[in-house]
Amino acid sequence: MSIHLEAKVGEIAESVLLPGDPLRAKYIAETFLEGTVCYNNVRGMLGYTGTYKGNRVSVQGTGMGMPSAAIYIHELINDYGAKNLIRVGTCGAIQHDVKIRDVIIAQAAATDSAIIRNQFPGFDFPQIGSFDLIKKAYEVGTDKGLSLRVGNVLSSDVFYSESQEVVNKLGKHGVLAVEMEAAVLYYLSCKFGVKGLCLVTVSDHILTGEQTTSQERQTTFNDMIEVALETVSK
Ligand SMILES: O=P(O)(O)O[C@H]1O[C@H](CO)[C@@H](O)[C@H]1O
Ligand SMILES: O=c1cc[nH]c(=O)[nH]1
């Protein structure tokens, strides 16, 4: 047991999918995994282990934002030995040619969070994904015929941003979308020497105001989930 997870050591697989929404974790476990066991319900932050095509995989909700996600990612790696961690999240697009329901592979993440900056005063730590997982995810997605986008995302501490000009400026510098967890996943993966990847599906378009429903965010986006499951099974 760790502070926020009630699993016994050995009950969590080395490969873990990380949705922000714990009910998306339940949906993934029930829809895609076999022989599934729920190992965590502390704070309702559901976690499951099962198999996908014979490979052991876990799926753990992280909550919203980097402070929450960092707790689960830290404990999964430090207390349970997770080695491959793939976030399966939603995001808001900030490019006109990125469309609702597109799947993005976050190559790297800019952030307005102080969590990482405070570790290296005066330096900017490069928050990058695992090349191995990025390459595998790209191959899997391309084989499935998906038009994946690969590029930078913004991991923001703020959902209802009051500095939209900065977000728009990041868009002008090629950032594809805004979400709230990738940067800390990439930082902690580098810190602990494990592999981290963030996949996000576009749920909102910040430039056009288009949106998907909360039900869709919880129980669809299957392309992204299959890419993540095939990537950790490759
Ligand atoms: O759908 P999830 O994975 O939670 O991701 C996005 O959705 C939440 C905001 O609605 C934030 O956690 C953001 O990163
Ligand atoms: O606009 C959005 C949509 C999902 N997640 C975010 O952080 N922002």
PDB file of C-alpha atoms and ligand atoms in Angstrom:
ATOM      1  CA  MET A   1       0.000   0.000   0.000  1.00  0.00           C
ATOM      2  CA  SER A   2       1.050   3.577  -0.627  1.00  0.00           C
ATOM      3  CA  ILE A   3      -0.598   6.671   0.786  1.00  0.00           C
ATOM      4  CA  HIS A   4      -3.122   7.069  -2.046  1.00  0.00           C
ATOM      5  CA  LEU A   5      -3.295   3.547  -3.510  1.00  0.00           C
ATOM      6  CA  GLU A   6      -4.521   0.492  -1.606  1.00  0.00           C
ATOM      7  CA  ALA A   7      -3.051  -2.108  -4.008  1.00  0.00           C
ATOM      8  CA  LYS A   8      -0.607  -4.681  -2.658  1.00  0.00           C
ATOM      9  CA  VAL A   9       2.830  -4.695  -4.291  1.00  0.00           C
ATOM     10  CA  GLY A  10       2.557  -6.879  -7.387  1.00  0.00           C
ATOM     11  CA  GLU A  11      -1.082  -5.996  -8.069  1.00  0.00           C
ATOM     12  CA  ILE A  12      -0.195  -3.174 -10.480  1.00  0.00           C
ATOM     13  CA  ALA A  13       1.324  -3.967 -13.880  1.00  0.00           C
ATOM     14  CA  GLU A  14       4.558  -2.431 -15.216  1.00  0.00           C
ATOM     15  CA  SER A  15       2.504  -0.743 -17.971  1.00  0.00           C
ATOM     16  CA  VAL A  16      -0.147   1.686 -16.758  1.00  0.00           C
ATOM     17  CA  LEU A  17      -2.664   3.798 -18.688  1.00  0.00           C
ATOM     18  CA  LEU A  18      -3.478   7.085 -16.970  1.00  0.00           C
ATOM     19  CA  PRO A  19      -6.814   8.814 -17.694  1.00  0.00           C
ATOM     20  CA  GLY A  20      -7.624  11.903 -15.629  1.00  0.00           C
ATOM     21  CA  ASP A  21     -11.201  10.692 -15.116  1.00  0.00           C
ATOM     22  CA  PRO A  22     -11.505   7.638 -12.821  1.00  0.00           C
ATOM     23  CA  LEU A  23     -14.716   6.646 -14.633  1.00  0.00           C
ATOM     24  CA  ARG A  24     -12.740   6.559 -17.893  1.00  0.00           C
ATOM     25  CA  ALA A  25     -10.421   4.120 -16.077  1.00  0.00           C
ATOM     26  CA  LYS A  26     -13.465   1.950 -15.285  1.00  0.00           C
ATOM     27  CA  TYR A  27     -14.683   2.176 -18.870  1.00  0.00           C
ATOM     28  CA  ILE A  28     -11.248   1.190 -20.258  1.00  0.00           C
ATOM     29  CA  ALA A  29     -10.937  -1.734 -17.831  1.00  0.00           C
ATOM     30  CA  GLU A  30     -14.441  -3.032 -18.559  1.00  0.00           C
ATOM     31  CA  THR A  31     -14.265  -2.505 -22.329  1.00  0.00           C
ATOM     32  CA  PHE A  32     -10.727  -3.514 -23.242  1.00  0.00           C
ATOM     33  CA  LEU A  33      -9.192  -5.674 -20.484  1.00  0.00           C
ATOM     34  CA  GLU A  34      -9.822  -9.307 -19.524  1.00  0.00           C
ATOM     35  CA  GLY A  35      -9.690 -10.840 -16.041  1.00  0.00           C
ATOM     36  CA  THR A  36      -9.931  -7.352 -14.596  1.00  0.00           C
ATOM     37  CA  VAL A  37      -9.472  -6.703 -10.863  1.00  0.00           C
ATOM     38  CA  CYS A  38     -10.122  -3.335  -9.216  1.00  0.00           C
ATOM     39  CA  TYR A  39      -7.144  -2.625  -6.930  1.00  0.00           C
ATOM     40  CA  ASN A  40      -7.951   0.923  -5.842  1.00  0.00           C
ATOM     41  CA  ASN A  41     -10.937   2.891  -4.654  1.00  0.00           C
ATOM     42  CA  VAL A  42      -9.178   5.270  -2.256  1.00  0.00           C
ATOM     43  CA  ARG A  43     -10.771   8.716  -2.831  1.00  0.00           C
ATOM     44  CA  GLY A  44     -12.772   7.059  -5.642  1.00  0.00           C
ATOM     45  CA  MET A  45      -9.659   7.231  -7.831  1.00  0.00           C
ATOM     46  CA  LEU A  46     -10.316   3.893  -9.483  1.00  0.00           C
ATOM     47  CA  GLY A  47      -7.453   1.614 -10.570  1.00  0.00           C
ATOM     48  CA  TYR A  48      -7.679  -1.768 -12.341  1.00  0.00           C
ATOM     49  CA  THR A  49      -5.345  -4.499 -13.568  1.00  0.00           C
ATOM     50  CA  GLY A  50      -6.200  -6.979 -16.318  1.00  0.00           C
ATOM     51  CA  THR A  51      -4.773  -8.304 -19.539  1.00  0.00           C
ATOM     52  CA  TYR A  52      -4.885  -6.980 -23.072  1.00  0.00           C
ATOM     53  CA  LYS A  53      -4.098  -9.616 -25.728  1.00  0.00           C
ATOM     54  CA  GLY A  54      -2.355 -11.596 -22.999  1.00  0.00           C
ATOM     55  CA  ASN A  55      -0.231  -8.687 -21.720  1.00  0.00           C
ATOM     56  CA  ARG A  56      -0.715  -7.438 -18.165  1.00  0.00           C
ATOM     57  CA  VAL A  57      -1.848  -3.801 -18.097  1.00  0.00           C
ATOM     58  CA  SER A  58      -3.189  -1.473 -15.387  1.00  0.00           C
ATOM     59  CA  VAL A  59      -5.313   1.616 -15.746  1.00  0.00           C
ATOM     60  CA  GLN A  60      -5.296   4.264 -13.032  1.00  0.00           C
ATOM     61  CA  GLY A  61      -7.269   7.520 -12.752  1.00  0.00           C
ATOM     62  CA  THR A  62      -5.096  10.503 -11.855  1.00  0.00           C
ATOM     63  CA  GLY A  63      -7.596  13.321 -11.231  1.00  0.00           C
ATOM     64  CA  MET A  64      -7.283  16.710 -12.867  1.00  0.00           C
ATOM     65  CA  GLY A  65      -4.141  18.818 -12.817  1.00  0.00           C
ATOM     66  CA  MET A  66      -0.491  18.234 -12.082  1.00  0.00           C
ATOM     67  CA  PRO A  67      -0.525  18.149  -8.258  1.00  0.00           C
ATOM     68  CA  SER A  68      -3.035  15.283  -8.329  1.00  0.00           C
ATOM     69  CA  ALA A  69      -1.466  13.432 -11.264  1.00  0.00           C
ATOM     70  CA  ALA A  70       2.018  13.740  -9.715  1.00  0.00           C
ATOM     71  CA  ILE A  71       0.875  11.895  -6.584  1.00  0.00           C
ATOM     72  CA  TYR A  72      -0.386   8.873  -8.535  1.00  0.00           C
ATOM     73  CA  ILE A  73       2.515   8.838 -10.995  1.00  0.00           C
ATOM     74  CA  HIS A  74       5.069   9.074  -8.150  1.00  0.00           C
ATOM     75  CA  GLU A  75       3.466   6.231  -6.185  1.00  0.00           C
ATOM     76  CA  LEU A  76       2.954   4.022  -9.263  1.00  0.00           C
ATOM     77  CA  ILE A  77       6.649   4.262 -10.098  1.00  0.00           C
ATOM     78  CA  ASN A  78       8.235   4.517  -6.645  1.00  0.00           C
ATOM     79  CA  ASP A  79       5.999   2.099  -4.706  1.00  0.00           C
ATOM     80  CA  TYR A  80       4.744  -0.292  -7.387  1.00  0.00           C
ATOM     81  CA  GLY A  81       7.518  -0.386 -10.011  1.00  0.00           C
ATOM     82  CA  ALA A  82       5.591   1.013 -12.998  1.00  0.00           C
ATOM     83  CA  LYS A  83       7.893   1.283 -16.024  1.00  0.00           C
ATOM     84  CA  ASN A  84       5.688   2.412 -18.955  1.00  0.00           C
ATOM     85  CA  LEU A  85       3.133   5.123 -18.189  1.00  0.00           C
ATOM     86  CA  ILE A  86       0.781   6.396 -20.876  1.00  0.00           C
ATOM     87  CA  ARG A  87      -1.636   9.203 -20.176  1.00  0.00           C
ATOM     88  CA  VAL A  88      -4.888   8.853 -22.150  1.00  0.00           C
ATOM     89  CA  GLY A  89      -6.498  12.261 -21.777  1.00  0.00           C
ATOM     90  CA  THR A  90      -8.561  14.979 -23.377  1.00  0.00           C
ATOM     91  CA  CYS A  91      -7.428  18.393 -24.549  1.00  0.00           C
ATOM     92  CA  GLY A  92      -8.512  21.661 -26.104  1.00  0.00           C
ATOM     93  CA  ALA A  93      -7.135  22.382 -29.586  1.00  0.00           C
ATOM     94  CA  ILE A  94      -5.421  25.723 -30.263  1.00  0.00           C
ATOM     95  CA  GLN A  95      -4.708  25.227 -33.983  1.00  0.00           C
ATOM     96  CA  HIS A  96      -7.335  25.541 -36.723  1.00  0.00           C
ATOM     97  CA  ASP A  97      -6.065  22.426 -38.503  1.00  0.00           C
ATOM     98  CA  VAL A  98      -6.417  20.301 -35.346  1.00  0.00           C
ATOM     99  CA  LYS A  99      -9.988  18.987 -35.234  1.00  0.00           C
ATOM    100  CA  ILE A 100     -12.347  17.643 -32.548  1.00  0.00           C
ATOM    101  CA  ARG A 101     -11.626  13.909 -31.912  1.00  0.00           C
ATOM    102  CA  ASP A 102      -8.123  14.094 -33.449  1.00  0.00           C
ATOM    103  CA  VAL A 103      -5.541  12.110 -31.476  1.00  0.00           C
ATOM    104  CA  ILE A 104      -2.345  13.925 -30.518  1.00  0.00           C
ATOM    105  CA  ILE A 105       0.941  12.349 -29.451  1.00  0.00           C
ATOM    106  CA  ALA A 106       2.532  14.887 -27.119  1.00  0.00           C
ATOM    107  CA  GLN A 107       6.186  14.941 -28.099  1.00  0.00           C
ATOM    108  CA  ALA A 108       6.887  17.551 -25.413  1.00  0.00           C
ATOM    109  CA  ALA A 109       4.977  19.766 -23.018  1.00  0.00           C
ATOM    110  CA  ALA A 110       5.298  23.456 -22.231  1.00  0.00           C
ATOM    111  CA  THR A 111       3.924  24.405 -18.818  1.00  0.00           C
ATOM    112  CA  ASP A 112       2.960  27.354 -16.654  1.00  0.00           C
ATOM    113  CA  SER A 113       3.319  25.168 -13.566  1.00  0.00           C
ATOM    114  CA  ALA A 114       5.964  25.930 -10.945  1.00  0.00           C
ATOM    115  CA  ILE A 115       6.256  22.266  -9.917  1.00  0.00           C
ATOM    116  CA  ILE A 116       9.161  21.502 -12.236  1.00  0.00           C
ATOM    117  CA  ARG A 117      10.661  24.991 -12.382  1.00  0.00           C
ATOM    118  CA  ASN A 118      11.033  24.937  -8.580  1.00  0.00           C
ATOM    119  CA  GLN A 119      13.287  21.866  -8.845  1.00  0.00           C
ATOM    120  CA  PHE A 120      15.823  23.672 -11.076  1.00  0.00           C
ATOM    121  CA  PRO A 121      15.897  27.388 -10.190  1.00  0.00           C
ATOM    122  CA  GLY A 122      17.105  29.398 -13.194  1.00  0.00           C
ATOM    123  CA  PHE A 123      16.781  26.488 -15.627  1.00  0.00           C
ATOM    124  CA  ASP A 124      14.005  25.163 -17.875  1.00  0.00           C
ATOM    125  CA  PHE A 125      13.819  21.382 -17.674  1.00  0.00           C
ATOM    126  CA  PRO A 126      12.912  19.823 -21.069  1.00  0.00           C
ATOM    127  CA  GLN A 127       9.632  17.937 -20.552  1.00  0.00           C
ATOM    128  CA  ILE A 128       9.812  15.360 -23.327  1.00  0.00           C
ATOM    129  CA  GLY A 129       8.103  12.034 -23.896  1.00  0.00           C
ATOM    130  CA  SER A 130       9.853   8.680 -24.256  1.00  0.00           C
ATOM    131  CA  PHE A 131      11.137   8.369 -27.833  1.00  0.00           C
ATOM    132  CA  ASP A 132      10.552   4.617 -27.705  1.00  0.00           C
ATOM    133  CA  LEU A 133       6.867   5.030 -26.746  1.00  0.00           C
ATOM    134  CA  ILE A 134       6.339   7.951 -29.155  1.00  0.00           C
ATOM    135  CA  LYS A 135       7.782   5.874 -32.017  1.00  0.00           C
ATOM    136  CA  LYS A 136       5.695   2.806 -31.141  1.00  0.00           C
ATOM    137  CA  ALA A 137       2.494   4.844 -30.712  1.00  0.00           C
ATOM    138  CA  TYR A 138       3.072   6.577 -34.039  1.00  0.00           C
ATOM    139  CA  GLU A 139       3.615   3.223 -35.790  1.00  0.00           C
ATOM    140  CA  VAL A 140       0.530   1.672 -34.153  1.00  0.00           C
ATOM    141  CA  GLY A 141      -1.668   4.669 -35.010  1.00  0.00           C
ATOM    142  CA  THR A 142      -0.407   4.868 -38.580  1.00  0.00           C
ATOM    143  CA  ASP A 143      -0.993   1.125 -39.079  1.00  0.00           C
ATOM    144  CA  LYS A 144      -4.575   1.678 -37.841  1.00  0.00           C
ATOM    145  CA  GLY A 145      -5.028   4.381 -40.486  1.00  0.00           C
ATOM    146  CA  LEU A 146      -5.347   7.216 -37.967  1.00  0.00           C
ATOM    147  CA  SER A 147      -4.068  10.652 -38.852  1.00  0.00           C
ATOM    148  CA  LEU A 148      -2.146  11.273 -35.677  1.00  0.00           C
ATOM    149  CA  ARG A 149      -0.705  14.662 -34.812  1.00  0.00           C
ATOM    150  CA  VAL A 150       2.702  14.733 -33.128  1.00  0.00           C
ATOM    151  CA  GLY A 151       3.911  17.903 -31.425  1.00  0.00           C
ATOM    152  CA  ASN A 152       3.939  20.156 -28.407  1.00  0.00           C
ATOM    153  CA  VAL A 153       1.098  20.545 -25.943  1.00  0.00           C
ATOM    154  CA  LEU A 154       0.641  23.031 -23.111  1.00  0.00           C
ATOM    155  CA  SER A 155       0.146  21.498 -19.657  1.00  0.00           C
ATOM    156  CA  SER A 156      -1.627  24.261 -17.787  1.00  0.00           C
ATOM    157  CA  ASP A 157      -2.458  24.654 -14.106  1.00  0.00           C
ATOM    158  CA  VAL A 158      -5.565  26.556 -15.132  1.00  0.00           C
ATOM    159  CA  PHE A 159      -8.622  25.265 -17.017  1.00  0.00           C
ATOM    160  CA  TYR A 160     -10.472  28.610 -17.069  1.00  0.00           C
ATOM    161  CA  SER A 161      -7.522  30.675 -18.263  1.00  0.00           C
ATOM    162  CA  GLU A 162      -7.422  34.427 -17.756  1.00  0.00           C
ATOM    163  CA  SER A 163      -4.340  34.731 -19.953  1.00  0.00           C
ATOM    164  CA  GLN A 164      -5.792  33.575 -23.240  1.00  0.00           C
ATOM    165  CA  GLU A 165      -3.306  35.807 -25.131  1.00  0.00           C
ATOM    166  CA  VAL A 166      -0.433  33.665 -23.832  1.00  0.00           C
ATOM    167  CA  VAL A 167      -2.252  30.480 -24.873  1.00  0.00           C
ATOM    168  CA  ASN A 168      -2.899  31.991 -28.318  1.00  0.00           C
ATOM    169  CA  LYS A 169       0.765  33.017 -28.571  1.00  0.00           C
ATOM    170  CA  LEU A 170       1.842  29.455 -27.763  1.00  0.00           C
ATOM    171  CA  GLY A 171      -0.491  28.341 -30.569  1.00  0.00           C
ATOM    172  CA  LYS A 172       1.316  30.750 -32.897  1.00  0.00           C
ATOM    173  CA  HIS A 173       4.544  29.012 -31.835  1.00  0.00           C
ATOM    174  CA  GLY A 174       3.143  25.653 -32.962  1.00  0.00           C
ATOM    175  CA  VAL A 175       1.704  24.259 -29.704  1.00  0.00           C
ATOM    176  CA  LEU A 176      -1.200  22.025 -30.747  1.00  0.00           C
ATOM    177  CA  ALA A 177      -3.443  21.827 -27.688  1.00  0.00           C
ATOM    178  CA  VAL A 178      -3.926  22.506 -23.984  1.00  0.00           C
ATOM    179  CA  GLU A 179      -4.278  19.862 -21.280  1.00  0.00           C
ATOM    180  CA  MET A 180      -3.235  19.666 -17.625  1.00  0.00           C
ATOM    181  CA  GLU A 181      -0.914  16.722 -16.825  1.00  0.00           C
ATOM    182  CA  ALA A 182       1.645  15.803 -19.532  1.00  0.00           C
ATOM    183  CA  ALA A 183       4.499  17.998 -18.267  1.00  0.00           C
ATOM    184  CA  VAL A 184       4.609  16.427 -14.821  1.00  0.00           C
ATOM    185  CA  LEU A 185       4.337  12.915 -16.289  1.00  0.00           C
ATOM    186  CA  TYR A 186       7.345  13.674 -18.480  1.00  0.00           C
ATOM    187  CA  TYR A 187       9.298  15.255 -15.623  1.00  0.00           C
ATOM    188  CA  LEU A 188       8.660  12.335 -13.240  1.00  0.00           C
ATOM    189  CA  SER A 189       9.417   9.766 -15.960  1.00  0.00           C
ATOM    190  CA  CYS A 190      12.819  11.425 -16.491  1.00  0.00           C
ATOM    191  CA  LYS A 191      13.408  11.717 -12.733  1.00  0.00           C
ATOM    192  CA  PHE A 192      12.778   8.017 -12.130  1.00  0.00           C
ATOM    193  CA  GLY A 193      14.271   6.758 -15.427  1.00  0.00           C
ATOM    194  CA  VAL A 194      11.064   5.171 -16.755  1.00  0.00           C
ATOM    195  CA  LYS A 195       9.090   5.700 -19.982  1.00  0.00           C
ATOM    196  CA  GLY A 196       6.289   8.265 -20.170  1.00  0.00           C
ATOM    197  CA  LEU A 197       3.944   9.165 -23.000  1.00  0.00           C
ATOM    198  CA  CYS A 198       0.930  11.448 -23.232  1.00  0.00           C
ATOM    199  CA  LEU A 199      -1.803  10.771 -25.796  1.00  0.00           C
ATOM    200  CA  VAL A 200      -4.719  13.178 -25.882  1.00  0.00           C
ATOM    201  CA  THR A 201      -7.947  13.304 -27.885  1.00  0.00           C
ATOM    202  CA  VAL A 202      -9.321  16.720 -28.759  1.00  0.00           C
ATOM    203  CA  SER A 203     -12.526  17.184 -26.722  1.00  0.00           C
ATOM    204  CA  ASP A 204     -12.853  20.949 -27.189  1.00  0.00           C
ATOM    205  CA  HIS A 205     -11.773  23.493 -29.750  1.00  0.00           C
ATOM    206  CA  ILE A 206     -10.610  26.603 -27.978  1.00  0.00           C
ATOM    207  CA  LEU A 207     -10.593  28.707 -31.172  1.00  0.00           C
ATOM    208  CA  THR A 208     -14.063  27.685 -32.445  1.00  0.00           C
ATOM    209  CA  GLY A 209     -15.884  26.796 -29.196  1.00  0.00           C
ATOM    210  CA  GLU A 210     -16.819  23.293 -30.471  1.00  0.00           C
ATOM    211  CA  GLN A 211     -17.189  20.721 -27.660  1.00  0.00           C
ATOM    212  CA  THR A 212     -17.828  17.034 -27.014  1.00  0.00           C
ATOM    213  CA  THR A 213     -20.166  15.886 -24.222  1.00  0.00           C
ATOM    214  CA  SER A 214     -18.961  14.788 -20.781  1.00  0.00           C
ATOM    215  CA  GLN A 215     -20.386  11.319 -21.574  1.00  0.00           C
ATOM    216  CA  GLU A 216     -18.220  11.147 -24.677  1.00  0.00           C
ATOM    217  CA  ARG A 217     -15.125  12.168 -22.666  1.00  0.00           C
ATOM    218  CA  GLN A 218     -15.835   9.362 -20.212  1.00  0.00           C
ATOM    219  CA  THR A 219     -16.716   6.521 -22.537  1.00  0.00           C
ATOM    220  CA  THR A 220     -15.386   7.034 -26.052  1.00  0.00           C
ATOM    221  CA  PHE A 221     -12.119   8.040 -27.625  1.00  0.00           C
ATOM    222  CA  ASN A 222     -11.436   4.367 -28.291  1.00  0.00           C
ATOM    223  CA  ASP A 223      -8.841   5.055 -31.005  1.00  0.00           C
ATOM    224  CA  MET A 224      -6.534   6.662 -28.444  1.00  0.00           C
ATOM    225  CA  ILE A 225      -7.085   3.862 -25.935  1.00  0.00           C
ATOM    226  CA  GLU A 226      -6.331   1.162 -28.512  1.00  0.00           C
ATOM    227  CA  VAL A 227      -3.169   3.006 -29.578  1.00  0.00           C
ATOM    228  CA  ALA A 228      -2.053   3.133 -25.928  1.00  0.00           C
ATOM    229  CA  LEU A 229      -2.843  -0.561 -25.299  1.00  0.00           C
ATOM    230  CA  GLU A 230      -1.134  -1.707 -28.510  1.00  0.00           C
ATOM    231  CA  THR A 231       1.887   0.504 -27.721  1.00  0.00           C
ATOM    232  CA  VAL A 232       2.497  -1.099 -24.313  1.00  0.00           C
ATOM    233  CA  SER A 233       1.940  -4.557 -25.828  1.00  0.00           C
ATOM    234  CA  LYS A 234       4.427  -4.048 -28.706  1.00  0.00           C
TER     235      LYS A 234
HETATM  236  O1  LIG B   1      -9.767  14.179 -19.619  1.00  0.00           O
HETATM  237  P1  LIG B   1      -8.583  14.274 -18.710  1.00  0.00           P
HETATM  238  O2  LIG B   1      -7.658  13.130 -18.846  1.00  0.00           O
HETATM  239  O3  LIG B   1      -8.956  14.537 -17.261  1.00  0.00           O
HETATM  240  O4  LIG B   1      -7.732  15.572 -19.220  1.00  0.00           O
HETATM  241  C1  LIG B   1      -8.196  16.898 -19.349  1.00  0.00           C
HETATM  242  O5  LIG B   1      -9.484  17.108 -18.808  1.00  0.00           O
HETATM  243  C2  LIG B   1      -9.399  17.763 -17.521  1.00  0.00           C
HETATM  244  C3  LIG B   1     -10.091  19.104 -17.605  1.00  0.00           C
HETATM  245  O6  LIG B   1     -11.424  18.956 -17.991  1.00  0.00           O
HETATM  246  C4  LIG B   1      -7.899  17.905 -17.226  1.00  0.00           C
HETATM  247  O7  LIG B   1      -7.482  16.813 -16.439  1.00  0.00           O
HETATM  248  C5  LIG B   1      -7.320  17.884 -18.613  1.00  0.00           C
HETATM  249  O8  LIG B   1      -5.959  17.556 -18.713  1.00  0.00           O
HETATM  250  O1  LIG B   2     -10.004  22.835 -23.231  1.00  0.00           O
HETATM  251  C1  LIG B   2      -9.591  21.866 -22.599  1.00  0.00           C
HETATM  252  C2  LIG B   2     -10.116  20.584 -22.797  1.00  0.00           C
HETATM  253  C3  LIG B   2      -9.635  19.535 -22.075  1.00  0.00           C
HETATM  254  N1  LIG B   2      -8.660  19.794 -21.191  1.00  0.00           N
HETATM  255  C4  LIG B   2      -8.139  21.008 -20.985  1.00  0.00           C
HETATM  256  O2  LIG B   2      -7.255  21.197 -20.164  1.00  0.00           O
HETATM  257  N2  LIG B   2      -8.623  22.021 -21.692  1.00  0.00           N
END
